[in-house]
Tab-separated table of C-alpha atoms in Angstrom:
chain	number	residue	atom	x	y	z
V	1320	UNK	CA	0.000	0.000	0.000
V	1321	UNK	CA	0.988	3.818	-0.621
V	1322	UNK	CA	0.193	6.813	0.051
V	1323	UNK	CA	-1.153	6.063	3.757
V	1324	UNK	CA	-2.001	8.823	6.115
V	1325	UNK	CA	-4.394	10.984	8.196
V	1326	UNK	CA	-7.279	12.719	6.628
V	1327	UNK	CA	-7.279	15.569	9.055
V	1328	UNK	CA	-10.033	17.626	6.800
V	1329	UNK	CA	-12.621	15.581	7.501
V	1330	UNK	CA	-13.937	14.771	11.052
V	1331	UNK	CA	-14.065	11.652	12.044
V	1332	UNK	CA	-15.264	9.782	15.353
V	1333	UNK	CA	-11.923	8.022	15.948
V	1334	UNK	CA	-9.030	10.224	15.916
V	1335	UNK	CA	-6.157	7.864	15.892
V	1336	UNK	CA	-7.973	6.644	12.212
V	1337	UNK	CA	-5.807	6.287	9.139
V	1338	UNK	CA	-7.015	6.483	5.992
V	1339	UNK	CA	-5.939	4.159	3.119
V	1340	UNK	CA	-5.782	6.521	-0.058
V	1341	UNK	CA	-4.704	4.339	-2.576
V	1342	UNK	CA	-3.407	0.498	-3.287
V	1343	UNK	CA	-1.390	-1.042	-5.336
V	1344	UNK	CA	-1.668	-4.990	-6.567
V	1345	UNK	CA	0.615	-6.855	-8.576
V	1346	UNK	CA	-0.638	-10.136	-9.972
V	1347	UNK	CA	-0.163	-12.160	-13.158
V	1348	UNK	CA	-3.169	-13.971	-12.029
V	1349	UNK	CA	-6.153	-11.945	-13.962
V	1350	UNK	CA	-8.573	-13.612	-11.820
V	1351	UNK	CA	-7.279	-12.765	-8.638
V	1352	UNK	CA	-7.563	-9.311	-9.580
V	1353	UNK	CA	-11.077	-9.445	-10.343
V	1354	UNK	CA	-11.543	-11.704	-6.760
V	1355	UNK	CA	-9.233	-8.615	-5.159
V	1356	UNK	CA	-11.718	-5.508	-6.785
V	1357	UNK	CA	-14.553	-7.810	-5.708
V	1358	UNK	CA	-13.774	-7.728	-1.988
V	1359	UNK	CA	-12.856	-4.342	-1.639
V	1360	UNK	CA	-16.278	-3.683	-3.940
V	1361	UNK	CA	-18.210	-5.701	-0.960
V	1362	UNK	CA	-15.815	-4.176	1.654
V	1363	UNK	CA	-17.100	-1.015	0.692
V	1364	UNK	CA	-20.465	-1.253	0.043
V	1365	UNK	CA	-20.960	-3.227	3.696
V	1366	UNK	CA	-19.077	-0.113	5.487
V	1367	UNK	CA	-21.738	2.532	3.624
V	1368	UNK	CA	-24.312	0.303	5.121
V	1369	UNK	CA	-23.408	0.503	8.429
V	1370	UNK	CA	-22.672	3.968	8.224
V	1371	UNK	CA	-26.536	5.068	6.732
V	1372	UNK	CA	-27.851	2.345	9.132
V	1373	UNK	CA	-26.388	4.519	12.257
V	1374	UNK	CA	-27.642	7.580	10.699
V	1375	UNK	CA	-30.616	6.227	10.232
V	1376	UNK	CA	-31.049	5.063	14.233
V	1377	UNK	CA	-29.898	8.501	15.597
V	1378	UNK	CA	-32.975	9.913	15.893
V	1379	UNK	CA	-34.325	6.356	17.873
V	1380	UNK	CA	-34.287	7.067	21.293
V	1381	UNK	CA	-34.640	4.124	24.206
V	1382	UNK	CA	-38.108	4.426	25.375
V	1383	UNK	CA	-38.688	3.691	29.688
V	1384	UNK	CA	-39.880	0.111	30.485
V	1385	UNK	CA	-43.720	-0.526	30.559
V	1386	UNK	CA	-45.224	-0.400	33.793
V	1387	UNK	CA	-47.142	-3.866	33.438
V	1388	UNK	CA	-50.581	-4.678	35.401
V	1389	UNK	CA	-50.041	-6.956	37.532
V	1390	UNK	CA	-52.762	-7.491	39.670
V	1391	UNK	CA	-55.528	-7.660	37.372
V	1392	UNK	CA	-55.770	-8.546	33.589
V	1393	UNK	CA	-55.321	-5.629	31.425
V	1394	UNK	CA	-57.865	-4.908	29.204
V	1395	UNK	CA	-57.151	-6.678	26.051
V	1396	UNK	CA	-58.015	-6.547	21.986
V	1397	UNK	CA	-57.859	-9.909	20.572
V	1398	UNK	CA	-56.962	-10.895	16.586
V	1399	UNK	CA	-55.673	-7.599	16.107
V	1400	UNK	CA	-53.086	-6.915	13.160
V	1401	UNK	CA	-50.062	-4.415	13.584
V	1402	UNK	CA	-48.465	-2.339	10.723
V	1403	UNK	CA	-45.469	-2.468	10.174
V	1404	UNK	CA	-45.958	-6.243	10.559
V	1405	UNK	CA	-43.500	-8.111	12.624
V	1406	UNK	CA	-41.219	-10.546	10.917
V	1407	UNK	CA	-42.388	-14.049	9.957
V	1408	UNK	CA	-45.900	-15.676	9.116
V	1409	UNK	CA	-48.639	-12.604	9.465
V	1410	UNK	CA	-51.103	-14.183	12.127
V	1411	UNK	CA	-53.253	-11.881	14.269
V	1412	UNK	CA	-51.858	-11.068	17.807
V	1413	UNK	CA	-53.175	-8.805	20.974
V	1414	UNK	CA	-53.040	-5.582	22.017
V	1415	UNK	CA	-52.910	-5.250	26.011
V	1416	UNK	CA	-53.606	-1.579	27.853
V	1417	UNK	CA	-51.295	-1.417	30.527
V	1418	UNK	CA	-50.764	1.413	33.319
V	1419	UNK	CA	-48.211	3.436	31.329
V	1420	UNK	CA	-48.781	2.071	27.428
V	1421	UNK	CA	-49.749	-0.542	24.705
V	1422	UNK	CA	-48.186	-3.812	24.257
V	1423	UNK	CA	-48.686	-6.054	21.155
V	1424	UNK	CA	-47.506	-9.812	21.376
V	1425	UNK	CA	-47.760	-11.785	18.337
V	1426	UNK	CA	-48.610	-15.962	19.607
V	1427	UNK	CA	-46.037	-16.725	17.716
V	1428	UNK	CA	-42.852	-15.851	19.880
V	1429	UNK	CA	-43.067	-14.083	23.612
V	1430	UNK	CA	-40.088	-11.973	22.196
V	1431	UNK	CA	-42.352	-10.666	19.306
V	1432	UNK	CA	-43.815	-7.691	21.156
V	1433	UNK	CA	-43.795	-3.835	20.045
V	1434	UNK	CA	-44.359	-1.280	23.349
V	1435	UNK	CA	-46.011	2.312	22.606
V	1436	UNK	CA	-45.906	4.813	25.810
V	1437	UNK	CA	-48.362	6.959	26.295
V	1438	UNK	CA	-45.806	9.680	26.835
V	1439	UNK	CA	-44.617	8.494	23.250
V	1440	UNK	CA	-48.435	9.336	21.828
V	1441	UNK	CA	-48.172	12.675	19.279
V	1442	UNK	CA	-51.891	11.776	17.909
V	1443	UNK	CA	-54.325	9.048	18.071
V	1444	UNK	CA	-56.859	8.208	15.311
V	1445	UNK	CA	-59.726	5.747	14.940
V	1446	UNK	CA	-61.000	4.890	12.266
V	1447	UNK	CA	-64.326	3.271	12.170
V	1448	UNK	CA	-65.502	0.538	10.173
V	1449	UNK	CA	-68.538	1.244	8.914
V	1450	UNK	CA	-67.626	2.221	5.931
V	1451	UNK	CA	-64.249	0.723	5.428
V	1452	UNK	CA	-62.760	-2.727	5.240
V	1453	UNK	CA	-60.991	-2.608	8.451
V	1454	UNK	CA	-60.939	-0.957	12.078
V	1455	UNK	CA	-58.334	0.792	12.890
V	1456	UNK	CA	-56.435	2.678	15.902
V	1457	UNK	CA	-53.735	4.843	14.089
V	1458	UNK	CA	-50.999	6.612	16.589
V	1459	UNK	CA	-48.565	8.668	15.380
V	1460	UNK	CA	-45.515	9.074	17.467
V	1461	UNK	CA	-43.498	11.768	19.052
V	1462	UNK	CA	-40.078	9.829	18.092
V	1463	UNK	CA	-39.779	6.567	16.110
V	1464	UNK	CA	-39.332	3.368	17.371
V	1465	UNK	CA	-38.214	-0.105	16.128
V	1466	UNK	CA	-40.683	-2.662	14.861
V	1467	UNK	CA	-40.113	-5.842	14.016
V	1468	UNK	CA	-36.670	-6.569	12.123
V	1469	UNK	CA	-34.997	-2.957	12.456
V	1470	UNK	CA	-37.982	-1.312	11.088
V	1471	UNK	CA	-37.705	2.559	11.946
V	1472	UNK	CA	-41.368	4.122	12.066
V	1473	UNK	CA	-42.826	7.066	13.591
V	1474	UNK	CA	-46.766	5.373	12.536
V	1475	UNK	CA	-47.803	2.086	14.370
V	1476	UNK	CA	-51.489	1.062	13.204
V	1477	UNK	CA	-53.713	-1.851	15.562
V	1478	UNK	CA	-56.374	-3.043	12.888
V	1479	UNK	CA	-59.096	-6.028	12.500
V	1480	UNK	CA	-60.687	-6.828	9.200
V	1481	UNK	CA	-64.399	-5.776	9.298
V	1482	UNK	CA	-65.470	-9.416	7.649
V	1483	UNK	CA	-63.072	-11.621	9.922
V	1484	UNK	CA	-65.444	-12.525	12.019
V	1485	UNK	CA	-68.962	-12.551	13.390
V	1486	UNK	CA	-69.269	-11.445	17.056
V	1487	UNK	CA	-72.667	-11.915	19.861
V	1488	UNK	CA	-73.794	-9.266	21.952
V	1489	UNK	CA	-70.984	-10.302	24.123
V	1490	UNK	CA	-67.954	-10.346	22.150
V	1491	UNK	CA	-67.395	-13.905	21.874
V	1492	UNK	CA	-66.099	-15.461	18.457
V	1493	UNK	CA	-68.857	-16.715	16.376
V	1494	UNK	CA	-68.264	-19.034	12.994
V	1495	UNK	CA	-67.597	-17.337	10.389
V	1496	UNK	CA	-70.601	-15.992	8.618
V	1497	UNK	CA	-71.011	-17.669	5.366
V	1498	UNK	CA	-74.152	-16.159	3.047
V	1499	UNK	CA	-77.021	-19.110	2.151
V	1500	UNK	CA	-80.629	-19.010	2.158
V	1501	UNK	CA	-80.500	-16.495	5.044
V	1502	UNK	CA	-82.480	-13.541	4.414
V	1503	UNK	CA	-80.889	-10.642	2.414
V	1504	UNK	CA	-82.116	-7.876	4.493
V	1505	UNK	CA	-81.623	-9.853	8.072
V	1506	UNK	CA	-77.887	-10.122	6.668
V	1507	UNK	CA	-77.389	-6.378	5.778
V	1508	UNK	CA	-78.725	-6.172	9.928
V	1509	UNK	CA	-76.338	-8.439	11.086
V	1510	UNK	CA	-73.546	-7.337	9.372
V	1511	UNK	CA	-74.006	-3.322	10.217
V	1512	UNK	CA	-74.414	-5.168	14.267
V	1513	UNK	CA	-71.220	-7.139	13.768
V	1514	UNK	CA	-69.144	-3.299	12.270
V	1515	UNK	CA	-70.770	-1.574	15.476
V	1516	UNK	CA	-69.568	-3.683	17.619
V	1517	UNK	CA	-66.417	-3.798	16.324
V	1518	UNK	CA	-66.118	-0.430	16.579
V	1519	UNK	CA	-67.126	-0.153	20.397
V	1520	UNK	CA	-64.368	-3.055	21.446
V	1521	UNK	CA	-61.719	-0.432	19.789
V	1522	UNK	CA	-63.411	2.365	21.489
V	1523	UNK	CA	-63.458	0.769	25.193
V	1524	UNK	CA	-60.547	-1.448	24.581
């Protein structure tokens, strides 16, 4: 190597770093070349990476620990979807309302859980299903967090599909309603009773 030194006009975090400004290779092997301008190609590329992936997490700050219920159960949302989804097979998880925040656990790993403070909370929407596919509780954040596989977001969205399921007056899980010989209009009844009642389990959850 030549031409090795300090690059004293640019900052950098580590003070004692050199900076390698140019190498030389000598080879009659042509393919060793090519395996040589390979590395340093991946060597390269992998060391921008890390450096845009740090940028990218300096604005992520650690939240404080949820403050879990303990002596009750916490008032919980059942088959309820998150976006961004957590890594893996998409099944529907729960949404728990503990003293300080939310908690979603997917059933598919204890470890797959995303925690939203209260004192994280910018804005809170809901959206209704009455005249939409889905129900949703929208919350936009004050700082982003990390969902999932290293999934930066500043949005986290709770949601259950209007048609999943049928409910009874007290929230159980009915079969799924399948259209037959039941009456049209007694359909059309039950099916603006089953979005209602969606809509109030978001609202009270």
């Amino acid at each position: 190597g030549q031409g090795v030194g300090r690059k004293d006009d640019q900052p950098f975090e580590d003070a004692s770093a050199h900076f390698v400004r140019s190498l030389t290779f000598r080879s009659a092997d042509g393919d060793r070349y090519s395996e040589i301008a390979t590395q340093i190609s991946n060597m390269k590329r992998d060391a921008v990476k890390r450096e845009q992936e740090k940028k990218d997490m300096e604005d992520v700050v650690e939240q404080d620990k949820l403050m879990e219920i303990r002596n009750r159960r916490p008032a919980v949302l059942d088959n309820v979807y998150i976006r961004p989804a957590m890594e893996g097979k998409r099944v529907p998880g729960k949404v728990e309302i503990h003293q300080n925040g939310f908690r979603y656990q997917s059933p598919l790993n204890a470890q797959h859980r995303v925690d939203v403070l209260f004192s994280n909370v910018r804005h809170l929407f809901f959206q209704p299903c009455q005249h939409e596919l889905v129900v949703i509780i929208h919350i936009h954040l004050k700082d982003p967090i990390i969902v999932g596989n290293k999934k930066k977001t500043k949005d986290v969205q709770f949601y259950r599909e209007a048609t999943d399921i049928q409910l009874d007056e007290t929230g159980n899980r009915k079969r799924k309603y399948r259209y037959g010989d039941e009456d049209e209009f007694e359909a059309e009844q039950e099916e603006r009773r089953r979005r209602t009642e969606l809509d109030r389990l978001f609202q009270i959850g």
